Coordinates of C-alpha atoms in Angstrom, one line a residue:
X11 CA 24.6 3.5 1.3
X12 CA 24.0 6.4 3.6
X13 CA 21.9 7.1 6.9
X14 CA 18.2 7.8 6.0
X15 CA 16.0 10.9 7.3
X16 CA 14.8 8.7 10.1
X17 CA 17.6 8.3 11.6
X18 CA 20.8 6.2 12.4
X19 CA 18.9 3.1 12.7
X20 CA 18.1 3.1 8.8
X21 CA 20.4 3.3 6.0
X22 CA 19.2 3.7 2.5
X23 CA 19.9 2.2 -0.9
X24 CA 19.7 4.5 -3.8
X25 CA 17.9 2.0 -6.8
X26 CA 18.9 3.5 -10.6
X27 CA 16.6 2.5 -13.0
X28 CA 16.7 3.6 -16.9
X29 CA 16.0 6.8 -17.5
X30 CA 12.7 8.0 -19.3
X31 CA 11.4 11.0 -21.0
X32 CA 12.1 13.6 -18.2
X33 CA 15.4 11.9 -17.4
X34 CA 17.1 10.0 -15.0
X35 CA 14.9 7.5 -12.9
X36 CA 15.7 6.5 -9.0
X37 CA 14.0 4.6 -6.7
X38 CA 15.6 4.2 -2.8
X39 CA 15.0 1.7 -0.3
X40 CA 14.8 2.0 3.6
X41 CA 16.5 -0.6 5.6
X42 CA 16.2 -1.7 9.1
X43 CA 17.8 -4.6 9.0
X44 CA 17.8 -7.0 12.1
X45 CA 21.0 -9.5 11.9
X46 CA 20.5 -12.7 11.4
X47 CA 16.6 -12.8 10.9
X48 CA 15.7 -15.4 8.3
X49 CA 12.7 -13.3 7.3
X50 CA 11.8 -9.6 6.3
X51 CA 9.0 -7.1 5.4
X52 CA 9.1 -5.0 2.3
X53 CA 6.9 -1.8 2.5
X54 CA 5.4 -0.1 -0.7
X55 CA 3.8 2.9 -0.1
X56 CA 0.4 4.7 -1.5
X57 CA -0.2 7.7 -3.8
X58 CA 0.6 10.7 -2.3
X59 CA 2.7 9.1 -0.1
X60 CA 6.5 7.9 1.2
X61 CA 7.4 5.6 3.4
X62 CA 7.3 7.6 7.4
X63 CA 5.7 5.4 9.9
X64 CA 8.7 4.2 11.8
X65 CA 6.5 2.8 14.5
X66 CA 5.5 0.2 12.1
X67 CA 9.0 -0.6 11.3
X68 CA 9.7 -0.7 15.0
X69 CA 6.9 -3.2 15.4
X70 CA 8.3 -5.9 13.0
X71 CA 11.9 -5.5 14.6
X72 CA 11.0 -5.4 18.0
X73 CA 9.8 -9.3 16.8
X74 CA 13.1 -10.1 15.1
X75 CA 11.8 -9.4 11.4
X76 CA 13.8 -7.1 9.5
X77 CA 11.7 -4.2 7.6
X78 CA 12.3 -2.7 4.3
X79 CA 10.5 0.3 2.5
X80 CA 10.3 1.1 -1.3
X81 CA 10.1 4.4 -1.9
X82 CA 8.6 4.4 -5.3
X83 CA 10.3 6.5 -8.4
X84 CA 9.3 10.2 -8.5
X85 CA 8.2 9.7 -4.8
X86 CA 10.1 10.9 -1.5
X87 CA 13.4 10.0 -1.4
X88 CA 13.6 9.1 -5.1
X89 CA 11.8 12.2 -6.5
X90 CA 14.5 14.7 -8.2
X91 CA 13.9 18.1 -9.0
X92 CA 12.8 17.9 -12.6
X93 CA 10.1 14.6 -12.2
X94 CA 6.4 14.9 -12.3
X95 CA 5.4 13.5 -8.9
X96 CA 3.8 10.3 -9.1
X97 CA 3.9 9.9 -12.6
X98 CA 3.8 7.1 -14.6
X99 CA 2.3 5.2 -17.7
X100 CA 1.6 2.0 -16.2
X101 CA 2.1 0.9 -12.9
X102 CA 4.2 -2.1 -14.5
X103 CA 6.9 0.7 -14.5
X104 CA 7.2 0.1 -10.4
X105 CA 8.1 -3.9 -11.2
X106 CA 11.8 -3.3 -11.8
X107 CA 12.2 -1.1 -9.4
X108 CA 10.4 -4.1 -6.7
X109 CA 12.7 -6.8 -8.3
X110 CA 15.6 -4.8 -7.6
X111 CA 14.2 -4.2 -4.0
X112 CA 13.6 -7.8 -3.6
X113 CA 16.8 -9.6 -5.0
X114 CA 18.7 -7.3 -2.3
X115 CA 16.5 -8.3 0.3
X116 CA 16.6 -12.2 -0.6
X117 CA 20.8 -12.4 -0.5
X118 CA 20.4 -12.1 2.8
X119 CA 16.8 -13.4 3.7
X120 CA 15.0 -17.0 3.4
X121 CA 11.3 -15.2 3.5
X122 CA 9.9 -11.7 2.5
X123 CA 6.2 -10.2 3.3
X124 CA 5.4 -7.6 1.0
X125 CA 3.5 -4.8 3.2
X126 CA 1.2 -2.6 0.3
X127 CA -0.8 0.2 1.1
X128 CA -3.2 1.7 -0.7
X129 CA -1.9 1.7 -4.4
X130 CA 1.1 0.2 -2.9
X131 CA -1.5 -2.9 -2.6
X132 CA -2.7 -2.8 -6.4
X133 CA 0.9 -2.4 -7.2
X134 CA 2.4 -5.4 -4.8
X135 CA -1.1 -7.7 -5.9
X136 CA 0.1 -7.3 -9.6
X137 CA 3.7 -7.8 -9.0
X138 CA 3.0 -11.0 -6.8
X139 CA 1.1 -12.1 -10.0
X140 CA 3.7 -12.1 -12.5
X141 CA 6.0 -13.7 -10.2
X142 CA 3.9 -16.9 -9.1
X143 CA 5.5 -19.7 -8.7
X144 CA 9.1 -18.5 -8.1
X145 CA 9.1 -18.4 -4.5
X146 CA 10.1 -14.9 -3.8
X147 CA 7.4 -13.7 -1.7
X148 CA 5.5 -15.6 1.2
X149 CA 2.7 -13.6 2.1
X150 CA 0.9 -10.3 1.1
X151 CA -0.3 -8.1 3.5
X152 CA -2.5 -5.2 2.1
X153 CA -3.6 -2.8 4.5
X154 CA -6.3 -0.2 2.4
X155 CA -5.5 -1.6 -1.0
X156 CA -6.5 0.9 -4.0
X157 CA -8.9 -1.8 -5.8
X158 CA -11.4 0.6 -7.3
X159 CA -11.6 4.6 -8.0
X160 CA -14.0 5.8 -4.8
X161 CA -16.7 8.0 -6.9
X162 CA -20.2 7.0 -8.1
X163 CA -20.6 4.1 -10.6
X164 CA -22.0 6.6 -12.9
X165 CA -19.0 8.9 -13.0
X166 CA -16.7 5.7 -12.7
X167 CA -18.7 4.8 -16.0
X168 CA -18.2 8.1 -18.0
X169 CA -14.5 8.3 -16.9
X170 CA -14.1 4.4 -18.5
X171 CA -16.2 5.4 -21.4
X172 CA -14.0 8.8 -22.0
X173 CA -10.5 6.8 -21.7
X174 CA -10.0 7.2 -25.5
X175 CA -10.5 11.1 -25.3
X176 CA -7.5 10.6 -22.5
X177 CA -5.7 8.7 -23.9
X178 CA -5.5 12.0 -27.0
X179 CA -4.8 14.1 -24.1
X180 CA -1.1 15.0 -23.7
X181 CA -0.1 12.3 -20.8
X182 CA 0.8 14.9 -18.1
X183 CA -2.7 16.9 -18.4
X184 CA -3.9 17.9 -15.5
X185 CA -7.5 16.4 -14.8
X186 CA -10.2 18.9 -12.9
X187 CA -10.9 16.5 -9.6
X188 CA -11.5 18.4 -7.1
X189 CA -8.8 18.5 -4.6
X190 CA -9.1 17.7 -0.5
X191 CA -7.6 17.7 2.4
X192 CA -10.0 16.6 4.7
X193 CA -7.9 13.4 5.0
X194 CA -4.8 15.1 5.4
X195 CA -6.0 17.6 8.1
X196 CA -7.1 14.6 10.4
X197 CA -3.8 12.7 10.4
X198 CA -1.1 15.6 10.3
X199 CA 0.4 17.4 13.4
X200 CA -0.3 20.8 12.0
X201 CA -3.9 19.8 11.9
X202 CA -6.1 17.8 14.0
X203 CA -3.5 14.4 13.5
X204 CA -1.1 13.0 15.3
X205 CA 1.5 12.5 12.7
X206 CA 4.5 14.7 11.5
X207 CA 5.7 14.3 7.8
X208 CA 7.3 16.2 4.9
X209 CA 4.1 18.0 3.3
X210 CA 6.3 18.7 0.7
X211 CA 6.2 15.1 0.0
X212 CA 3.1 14.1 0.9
X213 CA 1.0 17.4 0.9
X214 CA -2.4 17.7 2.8
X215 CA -4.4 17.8 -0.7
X216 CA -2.7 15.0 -2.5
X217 CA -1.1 14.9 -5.7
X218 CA -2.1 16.8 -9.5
X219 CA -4.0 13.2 -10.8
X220 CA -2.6 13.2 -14.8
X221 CA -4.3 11.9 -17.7
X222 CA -1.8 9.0 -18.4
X223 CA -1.8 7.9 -14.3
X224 CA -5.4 7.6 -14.3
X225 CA -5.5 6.0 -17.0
X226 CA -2.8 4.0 -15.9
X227 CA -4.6 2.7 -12.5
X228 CA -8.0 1.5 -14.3
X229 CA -6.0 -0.5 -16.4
X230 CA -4.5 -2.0 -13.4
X231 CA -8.0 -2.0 -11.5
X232 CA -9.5 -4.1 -14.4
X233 CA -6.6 -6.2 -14.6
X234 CA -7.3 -7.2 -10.6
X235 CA -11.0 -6.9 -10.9
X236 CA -11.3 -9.4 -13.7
X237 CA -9.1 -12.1 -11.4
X238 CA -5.4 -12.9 -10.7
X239 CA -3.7 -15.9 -9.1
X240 CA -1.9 -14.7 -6.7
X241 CA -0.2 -18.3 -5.2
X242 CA 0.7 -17.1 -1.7
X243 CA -1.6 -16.1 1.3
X244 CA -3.0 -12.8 1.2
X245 CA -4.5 -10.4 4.4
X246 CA -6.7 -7.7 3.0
X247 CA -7.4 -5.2 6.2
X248 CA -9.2 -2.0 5.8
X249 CA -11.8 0.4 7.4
X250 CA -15.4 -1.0 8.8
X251 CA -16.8 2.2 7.3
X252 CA -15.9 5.0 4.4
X253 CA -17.3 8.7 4.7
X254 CA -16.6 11.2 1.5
X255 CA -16.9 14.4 2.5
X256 CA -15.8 18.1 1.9
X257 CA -14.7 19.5 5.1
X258 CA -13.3 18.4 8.2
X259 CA -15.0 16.9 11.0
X260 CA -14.3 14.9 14.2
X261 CA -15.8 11.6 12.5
X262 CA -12.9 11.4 9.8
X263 CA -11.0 10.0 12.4
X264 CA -12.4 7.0 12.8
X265 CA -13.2 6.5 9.0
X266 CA -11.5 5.7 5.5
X267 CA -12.0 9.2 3.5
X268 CA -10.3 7.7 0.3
X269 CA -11.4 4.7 -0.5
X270 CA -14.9 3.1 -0.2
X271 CA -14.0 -0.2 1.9
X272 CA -16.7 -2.6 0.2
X273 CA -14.9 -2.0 -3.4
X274 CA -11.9 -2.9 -1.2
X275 CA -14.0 -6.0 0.6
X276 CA -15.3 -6.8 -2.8
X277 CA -12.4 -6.8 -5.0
X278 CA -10.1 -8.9 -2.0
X279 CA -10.8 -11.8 -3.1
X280 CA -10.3 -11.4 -7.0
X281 CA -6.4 -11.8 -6.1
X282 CA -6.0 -15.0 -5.4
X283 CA -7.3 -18.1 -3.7
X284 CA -6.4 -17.6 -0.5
X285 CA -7.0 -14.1 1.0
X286 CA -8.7 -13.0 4.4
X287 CA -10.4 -9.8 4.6
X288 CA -10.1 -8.1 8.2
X289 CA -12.3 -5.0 8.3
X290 CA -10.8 -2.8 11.5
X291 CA -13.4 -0.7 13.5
X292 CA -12.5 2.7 13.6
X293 CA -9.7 2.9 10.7
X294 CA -8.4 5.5 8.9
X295 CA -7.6 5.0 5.4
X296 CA -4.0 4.0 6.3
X297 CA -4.4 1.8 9.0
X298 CA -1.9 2.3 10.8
X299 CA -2.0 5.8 11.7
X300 CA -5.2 5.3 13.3
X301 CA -6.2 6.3 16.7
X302 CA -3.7 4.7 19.4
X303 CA -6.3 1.6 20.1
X304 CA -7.4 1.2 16.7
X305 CA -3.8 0.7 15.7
X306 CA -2.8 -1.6 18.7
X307 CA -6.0 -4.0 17.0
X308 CA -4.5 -3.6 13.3
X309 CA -1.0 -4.7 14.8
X310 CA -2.5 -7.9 16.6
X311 CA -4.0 -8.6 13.4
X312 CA -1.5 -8.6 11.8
X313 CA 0.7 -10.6 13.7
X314 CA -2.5 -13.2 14.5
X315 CA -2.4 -13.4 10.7
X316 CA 1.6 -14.0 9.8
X317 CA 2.3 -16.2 12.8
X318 CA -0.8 -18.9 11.1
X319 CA 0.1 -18.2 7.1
X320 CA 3.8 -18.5 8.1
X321 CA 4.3 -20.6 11.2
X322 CA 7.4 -19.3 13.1
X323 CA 7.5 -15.8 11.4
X324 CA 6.2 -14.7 14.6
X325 CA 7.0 -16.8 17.9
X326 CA 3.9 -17.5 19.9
X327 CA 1.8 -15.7 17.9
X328 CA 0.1 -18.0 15.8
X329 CA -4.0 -18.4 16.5
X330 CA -5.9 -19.9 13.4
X331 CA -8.2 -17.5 12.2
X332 CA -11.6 -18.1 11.3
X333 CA -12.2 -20.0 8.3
X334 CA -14.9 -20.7 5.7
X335 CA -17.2 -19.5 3.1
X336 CA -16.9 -16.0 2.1
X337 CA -17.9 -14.7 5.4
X338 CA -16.9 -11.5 6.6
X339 CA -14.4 -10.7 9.8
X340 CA -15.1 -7.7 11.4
X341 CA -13.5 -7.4 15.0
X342 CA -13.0 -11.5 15.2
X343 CA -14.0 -13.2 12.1
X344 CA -12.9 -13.2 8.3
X345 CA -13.6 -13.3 4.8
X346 CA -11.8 -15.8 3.0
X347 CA -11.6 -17.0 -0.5
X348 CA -10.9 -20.5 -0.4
X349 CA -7.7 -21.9 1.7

C-alpha cells in the first residue's frame, strides 16, 4: 500500500493477477476510504482511460460513502512497460481482477455501487451478471455505457460478417480506424477542456484498437444485446444528443462524440429488469467532465437515484423518480424496464 498520484488522501492497492503471454499482469486499486461508512463506490474506468476525476470521488465522500477505483490491467497505474495497452481477449479477463477489487472492499463494507463508464459499463453489466444472486453489489450506476460500436449499421454489419477473417489475424494487429481527437481536444487543459490528465495514459486520439479487442467487445456487446438479468437496480445516464465528427468545434462540448446515445438508450434496458435511463442535456461522453452545470445535474441525479434504490445510502436525498412503461427521462423523467 502506498500513496497514489492524487495525492495523500488516496492510497493504492497493487492487485497481481497470473501472468499471460507478455508477462506479468497487475491491476491497482484507488482508495478513499471514509471510516466507518457501511457503504462504498467502486469505479471502473473506459477504454482509453484511468481513473482521474477526483472531484467525483470527492462528491461521494463529502456524503460519507467511501470511493474506490479499478484501474484496469494494462491501463494507468497497472500498465508495465512491456504490455500492449488495453489489450485483452475477452473482457471476462477484467472479472478476477473486479472480484479481487470487491472482496477487499466488502471486509470492510455492508454495500458497494459499482460506478462503470463507458466500457467500464459493458464490463461491470457482465460482471454483475455472473454474480446474481450473491449479494455483492447493490446497485449499478453506468454513466455512457459502451453497449454498441458507434459506426453505421452497414459497416457494423461487414465488421460482424469479417470476425472470422479477424479472428486469422494475429491478435495484436493493428486495425485501420481512423484515429481522433476531436473528443480529446474538448475535454483536456492543453486544448479547449477543462481537465488535466496523463496523455501518456490516456492520449488525445485514443488507443491502437487490435484485432483480438474488437473482437473481444462484440462478443460482449451481443452477449448484453441478446439480454442479461442483472438482479440489482441499475441507472443508465448518458448524453441527450451524439455528434461524430472530424474536427473540433465549439458544439463537442455539449455532445457525446463516442458513442451514439440511442444504442446506449436502446440497449439499457437489455440488462436487467430494473434499469432507469436518465439522458443529461448537454453531456459529454463521460458525464462527469461536463461543463460545470451540466455536471452539477449528473451529480443530483445521481444521488436522486441512490438515495430511492438504496434508502439511506444518501441522507435526505431520496425523491422517487418517475416510474412506468418504458418512457423516456430527459431533464425530469425516466426510462424504466420494469421495477
Amino acid at each position: 500500500m502506498s500513496e497514489d498520484i492524487l495525492g495523500a488522501d488516496y492510497d493504492v492497492v497493487t492487485i497481481p493477477l497470473p501472468p499471460d503471454d507478455e508477462g506479468e499482469v497487475v491491476a491497482t486499486l484507488v482508495r478513499r476510504v471514509v471510516p466507518g461508512a457501511r457503504r462504498a463506490v467502486l469505479y471502473l474506468h473506459g477504454f482509453t482511460d484511468y481513473f482521474f476525476q477526483a472531484h467525483l470521488a470527492d462528491h461521494y465522500v463529502e456524503q460519507g460513502v467511501s470511493f474506490f477505483a479499478l484501474d484496469l490491467r494494462k491501463y494507468g497505474r497497472s500498465l508495465l512497460p512491456y504490455q500492449t495497452r488495453g489489450f485483452v481477449r475477452s473482457v471476462t479477463e477484467y472479472f478476477p481482477e473486479i472480484d479481487a477489487a470487491v472482496a477487499i472492499i466488502r471486509a470492510d463494507h455492508d454495500e458497494l455501487v459499482i460506478n462503470g463508464h463507458s466500457t467500464g459499463g459493458l464490463v461491470a453489466a457482465l460482471w454483475a451478471d455472473r454474480v446474481r444472486g450473491r449479494g455483492l453489489v447493490q446497485a449499478l450506476l453506468l454513466n455512457s455505457p459502451f453497449l454498441d460500436l458507434n459506426v453505421p449499421v452497414l459497416v457494423k454489419g461487414v465488421a460482424d460478417a469479417l470476425k472470422g477473417v479477424f479472428a486469422r489475424l494475429p491478435a495484436r494487429a493493428v486495425l485501420p480506424v481512423g484515429v481522433s481527437t476531436v473528443y480529446g481536444d474538448s475535454i483536456h487543459l492543453s486544448r479547449e477542456g477543462e481537465w488535466d490528465y496523463d496523455l501518456d495514459w490516456k492520449p488525445l486520439g485514443g488507443f491502437p484498437v487490435h484485432a483480438a479487442w474488437l473482437a473481444a467487445i462484440r462478443r460482449a456487446h451481443h452477449r448484453l444485446q441478446g439480454g442479461l438479468k442483472v438482479d440489482v437496480p441499475v441507472l443508465v445516464l448518458c448524453s441527450d444528443q451524439s455528434l461524430r465528427v472530424k474536427d473540433f468545434a465549439p458544439e463537442v462540448r455539449n455532445t457525446d462524440t463516442v458513442l451514439d446515445v440511442e444504442h446506449i438508450a436502446r440497449y439499457a434496458t437489455r440488462i436487467g429488469p430494473r434499469v432507469t435511463v436518465v439522458r443529461v442535456a448537454g453531456g459529454v461522453h463521460d458525464l462527469v467532465l461536463s461543463a460545470e452545470p451540466v455536471r452539477k445535474q449528473v451529480f443530483d441525479e445521481m444521488d436522486r437515484w441512490l438515495a430511492y434504490a438504496l434508502p439511506g445510502a444518501l441522507p435526505g436525498k431520496a425523491e422517487q423518480p418517475v416510474i412506468g412503461g418504458d418512457d423516456q427521462h430527459q431533464g425530469g423523467a425516466a426510462q424504466h424496464a420494469g421495477q
